[in-house]
Short mmCIF file of N, CA and C in Angstrom, two decimals:
data_model
loop_
_atom_site.label_atom_id
_atom_site.label_comp_id
_atom_site.label_asym_id
_atom_site.label_seq_id
_atom_site.Cartn_x
_atom_site.Cartn_y
_atom_site.Cartn_z
N LYS A 1 0.91 -1.42 0.21
CA LYS A 1 -0.07 -0.01 0.35
C LYS A 1 0.84 1.36 0.00
N ARG A 2 2.05 1.15 0.63
CA ARG A 2 3.03 2.32 0.83
C ARG A 2 3.44 2.70 -0.61
N PHE A 3 3.71 1.84 -1.48
CA PHE A 3 4.10 2.13 -2.83
C PHE A 3 3.05 2.83 -3.72
N ASN A 4 2.00 3.09 -3.48
CA ASN A 4 0.71 3.53 -4.22
C ASN A 4 0.33 4.78 -3.50
N ASP A 5 0.82 5.15 -2.40
CA ASP A 5 0.77 6.51 -1.79
C ASP A 5 1.54 7.84 -2.64
N ALA A 6 2.36 7.20 -3.47
CA ALA A 6 3.21 8.30 -3.89
C ALA A 6 2.37 8.96 -4.95
N GLN A 7 2.43 10.14 -5.19
CA GLN A 7 1.91 10.87 -6.30
C GLN A 7 2.36 10.76 -7.55
N ASP A 8 3.64 10.09 -7.87
CA ASP A 8 4.17 9.66 -9.18
C ASP A 8 3.84 8.43 -9.79
N GLU A 9 3.13 8.68 -10.75
CA GLU A 9 2.42 7.33 -11.36
C GLU A 9 3.97 6.31 -11.84
N LYS A 10 4.98 6.55 -12.06
CA LYS A 10 5.68 5.77 -12.05
C LYS A 10 6.32 5.14 -10.79
N LYS A 11 5.95 5.39 -9.75
CA LYS A 11 6.64 4.72 -8.49
C LYS A 11 5.46 3.59 -7.79
N LYS A 12 4.20 4.01 -8.57
CA LYS A 12 3.06 3.09 -8.15
C LYS A 12 3.42 1.75 -8.61
N LEU A 13 2.68 0.81 -8.03
CA LEU A 13 2.97 -0.84 -8.05
C LEU A 13 1.23 -1.18 -8.45
N TYR A 14 1.24 -2.08 -9.70
CA TYR A 14 -0.22 -2.26 -9.85
C TYR A 14 0.34 -3.64 -9.49
N CYS A 15 -0.83 -4.61 -9.04
CA CYS A 15 -1.01 -5.99 -9.04
C CYS A 15 -2.22 -6.41 -10.01
N ILE A 16 -1.62 -7.79 -10.44
CA ILE A 16 -2.62 -8.37 -11.41
C ILE A 16 -2.64 -9.85 -10.79
N TYR A 17 -3.90 -10.11 -9.88
CA TYR A 17 -4.37 -11.28 -9.62
C TYR A 17 -4.99 -11.96 -10.60
N VAL A 18 -4.36 -13.35 -11.09
CA VAL A 18 -4.88 -14.51 -12.08
C VAL A 18 -5.64 -15.36 -11.33
N ALA A 19 -6.72 -15.82 -11.42
CA ALA A 19 -7.18 -16.71 -10.67
C ALA A 19 -7.54 -17.70 -11.72
N ILE A 20 -6.85 -18.92 -11.60
CA ILE A 20 -7.18 -20.18 -12.73
C ILE A 20 -7.85 -21.15 -11.76
N GLY A 21 -9.14 -21.65 -12.49
CA GLY A 21 -9.73 -22.83 -11.94
C GLY A 21 -10.05 -22.50 -10.19
N GLN A 22 -10.17 -21.59 -9.98
CA GLN A 22 -10.34 -21.30 -8.26
C GLN A 22 -11.82 -21.33 -8.34
N LYS A 23 -12.44 -21.67 -7.12
CA LYS A 23 -13.74 -21.82 -6.86
C LYS A 23 -14.34 -20.11 -7.01
N ARG A 24 -15.48 -19.81 -7.42
CA ARG A 24 -15.89 -18.66 -7.25
C ARG A 24 -15.76 -17.94 -5.84
N SER A 25 -16.30 -18.79 -4.91
CA SER A 25 -16.37 -18.23 -3.29
C SER A 25 -14.88 -17.85 -3.06
N THR A 26 -13.92 -18.66 -3.50
CA THR A 26 -12.49 -18.32 -3.39
C THR A 26 -12.00 -17.01 -3.98
N VAL A 27 -12.36 -16.58 -5.05
CA VAL A 27 -12.14 -15.65 -5.46
C VAL A 27 -12.83 -14.30 -4.96
N ALA A 28 -14.10 -14.56 -4.73
CA ALA A 28 -15.00 -13.46 -3.78
C ALA A 28 -14.17 -13.22 -2.56
N GLN A 29 -13.91 -14.38 -1.80
CA GLN A 29 -12.98 -13.86 -0.65
C GLN A 29 -12.14 -12.85 -0.79
N ILE A 30 -11.14 -13.23 -1.82
CA ILE A 30 -9.96 -12.34 -2.25
C ILE A 30 -10.48 -11.00 -2.48
N VAL A 31 -11.52 -10.90 -3.10
CA VAL A 31 -11.88 -9.38 -3.74
C VAL A 31 -12.12 -8.81 -2.49
N LYS A 32 -13.23 -9.41 -1.52
CA LYS A 32 -13.64 -8.85 -0.32
C LYS A 32 -12.58 -8.36 0.60
N ARG A 33 -11.52 -9.32 0.76
CA ARG A 33 -10.09 -8.73 1.52
C ARG A 33 -9.15 -7.87 0.74
N LEU A 34 -9.34 -7.73 -0.91
CA LEU A 34 -8.89 -6.51 -1.19
C LEU A 34 -9.46 -5.33 -1.16
N THR A 35 -10.97 -5.15 -1.15
CA THR A 35 -11.71 -4.17 -1.14
C THR A 35 -11.64 -3.81 0.45
N ASP A 36 -11.82 -4.38 1.45
CA ASP A 36 -11.73 -4.14 2.69
C ASP A 36 -10.19 -3.48 3.12
N THR A 37 -9.19 -3.55 2.58
CA THR A 37 -7.83 -3.06 2.79
C THR A 37 -7.73 -1.92 1.88
N GLY A 38 -8.43 -1.68 1.09
CA GLY A 38 -8.61 -0.62 0.25
C GLY A 38 -7.38 -0.93 -1.21
N ALA A 39 -6.80 -1.97 -1.27
CA ALA A 39 -5.87 -2.33 -2.28
C ALA A 39 -6.64 -2.59 -3.67
N ILE A 40 -8.07 -2.82 -3.56
CA ILE A 40 -8.67 -3.11 -4.93
C ILE A 40 -8.33 -1.85 -5.62
N LYS A 41 -7.83 -0.69 -5.44
CA LYS A 41 -7.84 0.23 -6.14
C LYS A 41 -6.77 0.24 -7.41
N TYR A 42 -5.99 -0.62 -6.80
CA TYR A 42 -4.37 -0.83 -8.07
C TYR A 42 -4.48 -2.22 -8.14
N THR A 43 -5.54 -2.97 -8.13
CA THR A 43 -5.48 -4.51 -8.25
C THR A 43 -6.51 -4.91 -9.88
N ILE A 44 -5.69 -5.60 -10.40
CA ILE A 44 -6.68 -6.31 -11.55
C ILE A 44 -6.84 -7.56 -11.26
N ILE A 45 -8.22 -8.00 -11.49
CA ILE A 45 -8.20 -9.58 -11.18
C ILE A 45 -8.88 -9.87 -12.45
N VAL A 46 -8.17 -11.13 -13.03
CA VAL A 46 -8.47 -11.95 -14.09
C VAL A 46 -8.90 -13.28 -13.50
N SER A 47 -10.21 -13.69 -13.88
CA SER A 47 -10.69 -14.76 -13.12
C SER A 47 -11.29 -15.52 -14.28
N ALA A 48 -10.63 -16.92 -13.99
CA ALA A 48 -11.18 -18.14 -14.98
C ALA A 48 -11.64 -19.18 -13.91
N THR A 49 -12.76 -19.38 -13.56
CA THR A 49 -13.18 -20.30 -12.17
C THR A 49 -13.25 -21.44 -12.79
N ALA A 50 -13.42 -22.51 -11.82
CA ALA A 50 -13.39 -23.70 -11.92
C ALA A 50 -14.52 -24.07 -12.82
N SER A 51 -15.88 -23.49 -12.81
CA SER A 51 -17.06 -23.57 -13.33
C SER A 51 -16.73 -22.94 -15.00
N ASP A 52 -15.97 -22.19 -15.55
CA ASP A 52 -15.57 -21.70 -16.68
C ASP A 52 -14.74 -22.83 -17.62
N ALA A 53 -15.16 -22.52 -19.12
CA ALA A 53 -14.70 -23.49 -19.90
C ALA A 53 -12.86 -23.40 -19.66
N ALA A 54 -12.54 -24.70 -20.33
CA ALA A 54 -11.11 -24.75 -20.32
C ALA A 54 -10.29 -23.94 -21.18
N PRO A 55 -10.81 -23.57 -22.27
CA PRO A 55 -10.02 -22.56 -23.08
C PRO A 55 -9.86 -21.12 -22.25
N LEU A 56 -10.92 -20.82 -21.47
CA LEU A 56 -10.82 -19.35 -20.74
C LEU A 56 -9.73 -19.80 -19.55
N GLN A 57 -9.70 -20.86 -19.07
CA GLN A 57 -8.61 -21.25 -17.97
C GLN A 57 -7.30 -21.26 -18.57
N TYR A 58 -7.16 -21.79 -19.66
CA TYR A 58 -5.66 -21.78 -20.61
C TYR A 58 -5.31 -20.45 -20.83
N LEU A 59 -5.96 -19.56 -21.21
CA LEU A 59 -5.97 -17.92 -21.72
C LEU A 59 -5.72 -17.18 -20.35
N ALA A 60 -6.42 -17.50 -19.47
CA ALA A 60 -6.08 -16.41 -18.40
C ALA A 60 -4.98 -16.09 -17.84
N PRO A 61 -3.71 -16.95 -17.98
CA PRO A 61 -2.51 -16.24 -17.66
C PRO A 61 -1.89 -15.36 -18.56
N TYR A 62 -2.28 -15.81 -20.13
CA TYR A 62 -1.75 -14.90 -20.94
C TYR A 62 -2.21 -13.48 -20.82
N SER A 63 -3.40 -13.29 -20.49
CA SER A 63 -4.40 -12.07 -20.42
C SER A 63 -3.47 -11.54 -19.13
N GLY A 64 -3.47 -11.90 -18.13
CA GLY A 64 -2.88 -11.40 -17.06
C GLY A 64 -1.17 -10.77 -17.45
N CYS A 65 -0.74 -11.48 -18.26
CA CYS A 65 0.70 -11.24 -18.55
C CYS A 65 0.88 -10.03 -19.58
N ALA A 66 -0.30 -9.93 -20.48
CA ALA A 66 -0.30 -8.83 -21.55
C ALA A 66 -0.72 -7.77 -20.63
N MET A 67 -1.38 -7.73 -19.88
CA MET A 67 -1.79 -6.69 -18.57
C MET A 67 -0.47 -6.17 -18.12
N GLY A 68 0.38 -7.00 -17.50
CA GLY A 68 1.74 -6.77 -16.83
C GLY A 68 2.68 -6.28 -17.78
N GLU A 69 2.50 -6.54 -18.92
CA GLU A 69 3.41 -6.09 -20.36
C GLU A 69 3.27 -4.61 -20.38
N PHE A 70 1.75 -4.28 -20.56
CA PHE A 70 1.38 -2.90 -20.72
C PHE A 70 1.95 -1.91 -19.66
N PHE A 71 1.95 -2.46 -18.49
CA PHE A 71 2.29 -1.43 -17.44
C PHE A 71 3.83 -1.45 -17.66
N ARG A 72 4.83 -2.48 -17.81
CA ARG A 72 6.15 -2.30 -18.14
C ARG A 72 6.26 -1.48 -19.56
N ASP A 73 5.81 -1.78 -20.28
CA ASP A 73 6.09 -0.86 -21.64
C ASP A 73 5.72 0.75 -21.32
N ASN A 74 4.97 0.94 -20.26
CA ASN A 74 4.39 2.64 -19.79
C ASN A 74 5.29 2.73 -18.80
N GLY A 75 6.35 2.11 -18.43
CA GLY A 75 7.28 2.43 -17.23
C GLY A 75 6.88 2.44 -15.96
N LYS A 76 5.95 1.78 -16.04
CA LYS A 76 5.29 1.40 -14.52
C LYS A 76 5.85 0.09 -13.77
N HIS A 77 5.16 -0.20 -12.80
CA HIS A 77 5.57 -1.37 -11.84
C HIS A 77 4.42 -2.39 -11.99
N ALA A 78 4.80 -3.59 -11.83
CA ALA A 78 3.28 -4.43 -12.02
C ALA A 78 3.85 -5.67 -10.93
N LEU A 79 3.18 -6.31 -10.30
CA LEU A 79 3.07 -7.56 -9.71
C LEU A 79 2.06 -8.62 -10.45
N ILE A 80 2.58 -9.65 -10.97
CA ILE A 80 1.22 -10.55 -11.31
C ILE A 80 1.51 -11.71 -10.44
N ILE A 81 0.34 -12.35 -9.76
CA ILE A 81 0.10 -13.46 -9.21
C ILE A 81 -0.70 -14.44 -9.63
N TYR A 82 0.02 -15.44 -10.14
CA TYR A 82 -0.96 -16.56 -10.72
C TYR A 82 -1.27 -17.44 -9.81
N ASP A 83 -2.64 -18.05 -9.47
CA ASP A 83 -3.15 -18.77 -8.56
C ASP A 83 -4.02 -19.74 -9.43
N ASP A 84 -3.84 -21.01 -9.50
CA ASP A 84 -2.29 -21.73 -9.82
C ASP A 84 -2.31 -22.07 -11.08
N LEU A 85 -0.89 -22.22 -11.41
CA LEU A 85 -0.64 -22.71 -12.78
C LEU A 85 -0.66 -23.92 -13.14
N SER A 86 -0.88 -25.06 -11.89
CA SER A 86 -1.04 -26.16 -12.39
C SER A 86 -2.61 -26.56 -12.88
N LYS A 87 -3.39 -25.67 -12.58
CA LYS A 87 -4.77 -25.92 -13.09
C LYS A 87 -4.67 -25.34 -14.38
N GLN A 88 -3.74 -24.55 -14.81
CA GLN A 88 -3.89 -24.18 -16.39
C GLN A 88 -3.39 -25.18 -17.09
N ALA A 89 -2.41 -25.91 -16.55
CA ALA A 89 -1.86 -27.13 -17.17
C ALA A 89 -2.85 -27.94 -17.53
N VAL A 90 -3.70 -28.41 -16.37
CA VAL A 90 -4.97 -29.31 -16.68
C VAL A 90 -6.01 -28.76 -17.78
N ALA A 91 -6.00 -27.59 -17.85
CA ALA A 91 -6.76 -26.86 -19.11
C ALA A 91 -6.34 -27.29 -20.36
N TYR A 92 -5.00 -26.78 -20.14
CA TYR A 92 -4.09 -26.83 -21.60
C TYR A 92 -4.20 -28.21 -21.97
N ARG A 93 -4.36 -29.31 -21.30
CA ARG A 93 -4.24 -30.71 -21.51
C ARG A 93 -5.89 -30.96 -22.07
N GLN A 94 -6.78 -30.39 -21.36
CA GLN A 94 -8.22 -30.60 -21.97
C GLN A 94 -8.27 -30.17 -23.24
N VAL A 95 -7.73 -28.71 -23.72
CA VAL A 95 -8.04 -28.12 -24.94
C VAL A 95 -7.14 -28.85 -25.93
N TYR A 96 -6.24 -29.38 -25.63
CA TYR A 96 -5.37 -30.17 -26.68
C TYR A 96 -5.96 -31.42 -26.98
N ILE A 97 -6.26 -32.24 -26.16
CA ILE A 97 -7.25 -33.14 -26.24
C ILE A 97 -8.33 -33.09 -27.46
N ILE A 98 -9.14 -32.08 -26.95
CA ILE A 98 -10.18 -32.03 -27.86
C ILE A 98 -9.80 -31.48 -29.19
N PHE A 99 -8.60 -30.72 -29.10
CA PHE A 99 -8.22 -30.33 -30.53
C PHE A 99 -7.72 -31.39 -31.55
N ILE A 100 -7.17 -32.20 -30.82
CA ILE A 100 -6.60 -33.79 -31.65
C ILE A 100 -7.49 -34.56 -32.03
N LYS A 101 -8.67 -34.76 -30.88
CA LYS A 101 -9.56 -35.68 -31.32
C LYS A 101 -10.30 -35.02 -32.30
N ASP A 102 -10.75 -33.96 -32.54
CA ASP A 102 -11.73 -33.26 -33.53
C ASP A 102 -10.71 -33.20 -34.61
N ASN A 103 -9.62 -33.01 -34.81
CA ASN A 103 -8.71 -32.66 -36.09
C ASN A 103 -8.03 -33.89 -36.66
N LEU A 104 -8.11 -35.30 -35.72
CA LEU A 104 -7.28 -36.48 -36.09
C LEU A 104 -8.29 -37.04 -37.36
N LYS A 105 -9.69 -36.99 -37.26
CA LYS A 105 -9.97 -37.50 -38.80
C LYS A 105 -9.41 -36.77 -40.11
N PHE A 106 -9.49 -35.61 -39.80
CA PHE A 106 -8.96 -34.81 -40.93
C PHE A 106 -7.65 -34.89 -41.31
N ILE A 107 -6.91 -35.16 -40.06
CA ILE A 107 -5.24 -35.53 -40.36
C ILE A 107 -5.13 -36.85 -41.17
N ASN A 108 -5.97 -37.72 -40.64
CA ASN A 108 -5.96 -39.02 -41.37
C ASN A 108 -6.30 -39.05 -42.80
N LEU A 109 -7.23 -38.50 -42.89
CA LEU A 109 -8.05 -38.28 -44.21
C LEU A 109 -6.88 -37.53 -45.23
N TYR A 110 -6.18 -36.60 -44.64
CA TYR A 110 -5.16 -36.11 -45.46
C TYR A 110 -4.03 -37.08 -45.94
N ILE A 111 -3.58 -37.70 -44.84
CA ILE A 111 -2.62 -38.70 -45.19
C ILE A 111 -3.04 -39.73 -46.09
N LEU A 112 -4.32 -40.48 -45.75
CA LEU A 112 -4.69 -41.33 -46.81
C LEU A 112 -5.09 -40.66 -48.20
N LEU A 113 -5.31 -39.36 -48.56
CA LEU A 113 -5.49 -38.81 -49.67
C LEU A 113 -4.05 -38.71 -50.45
N ASP A 114 -3.26 -38.47 -49.42
CA ASP A 114 -2.03 -38.06 -49.98
C ASP A 114 -1.14 -39.04 -50.34
N VAL A 115 -1.39 -40.39 -49.70
CA VAL A 115 -0.92 -41.66 -49.96
C VAL A 115 -1.45 -42.03 -51.20
N SER A 116 -2.87 -42.00 -51.34
CA SER A 116 -3.69 -42.29 -52.90
C SER A 116 -2.99 -41.69 -54.13
N VAL A 117 -2.56 -40.34 -53.90
CA VAL A 117 -2.06 -39.61 -54.82
C VAL A 117 -0.76 -40.04 -55.26
N VAL A 118 -0.10 -40.52 -54.40
CA VAL A 118 1.36 -40.91 -54.61
C VAL A 118 1.18 -42.31 -55.29
N GLU A 119 0.26 -42.88 -54.88
CA GLU A 119 0.21 -44.49 -55.37
C GLU A 119 -0.25 -44.40 -56.81
N ALA A 120 -1.47 -43.33 -57.08
CA ALA A 120 -2.01 -43.15 -58.45
C ALA A 120 -0.80 -42.64 -59.32
N SER A 121 -0.12 -41.54 -58.79
CA SER A 121 1.02 -41.19 -59.95
C SER A 121 2.12 -42.11 -60.24
N THR A 122 2.45 -43.40 -59.13
CA THR A 122 3.37 -43.97 -59.65
C THR A 122 2.92 -45.33 -60.68
N TRP A 123 1.48 -45.52 -60.75
CA TRP A 123 1.00 -46.19 -61.36
C TRP A 123 0.94 -45.79 -62.78
N SER A 124 0.72 -44.53 -63.06
CA SER A 124 0.85 -43.81 -64.33
C SER A 124 1.91 -44.21 -65.36
#
C-alpha cells in the first residue's frame, strides 16, 4: 500500500491477480479482502473459475501477462500473481485433447489422400 501513496505514477505498484480454476467463492473472498484493505484500487483481477470453460482457464495467464506487459511498456511497476498454474496445465491438456480428437479424422484423411495420390502417380 505504501508504494501507491506516492503521487508519481511511475512509482506506483499495480497488482494483477490471475485466478485459474479457483472456486468462485474463493475469488469472492479475495476480492472482499482487497476491498476491505483498500488494495482493490490498484489491483486487476483476471478470473477463470473452475466452472468456466477450459479454453478460458488456459488463456487467463496470458491475459494477465499482457496486462503486466502494458504497465512495463509504459514505465510502471506491476506484480502478477498466478493462482494456480497447475490448473492451467490441466486446462491446456483438455484443450489439446479436444483439438487432436476433432482434427485427427482430418489428419488421417489428408494422409490417406496423400498416399492415394502418390500411389496413383506411380501407376501411371
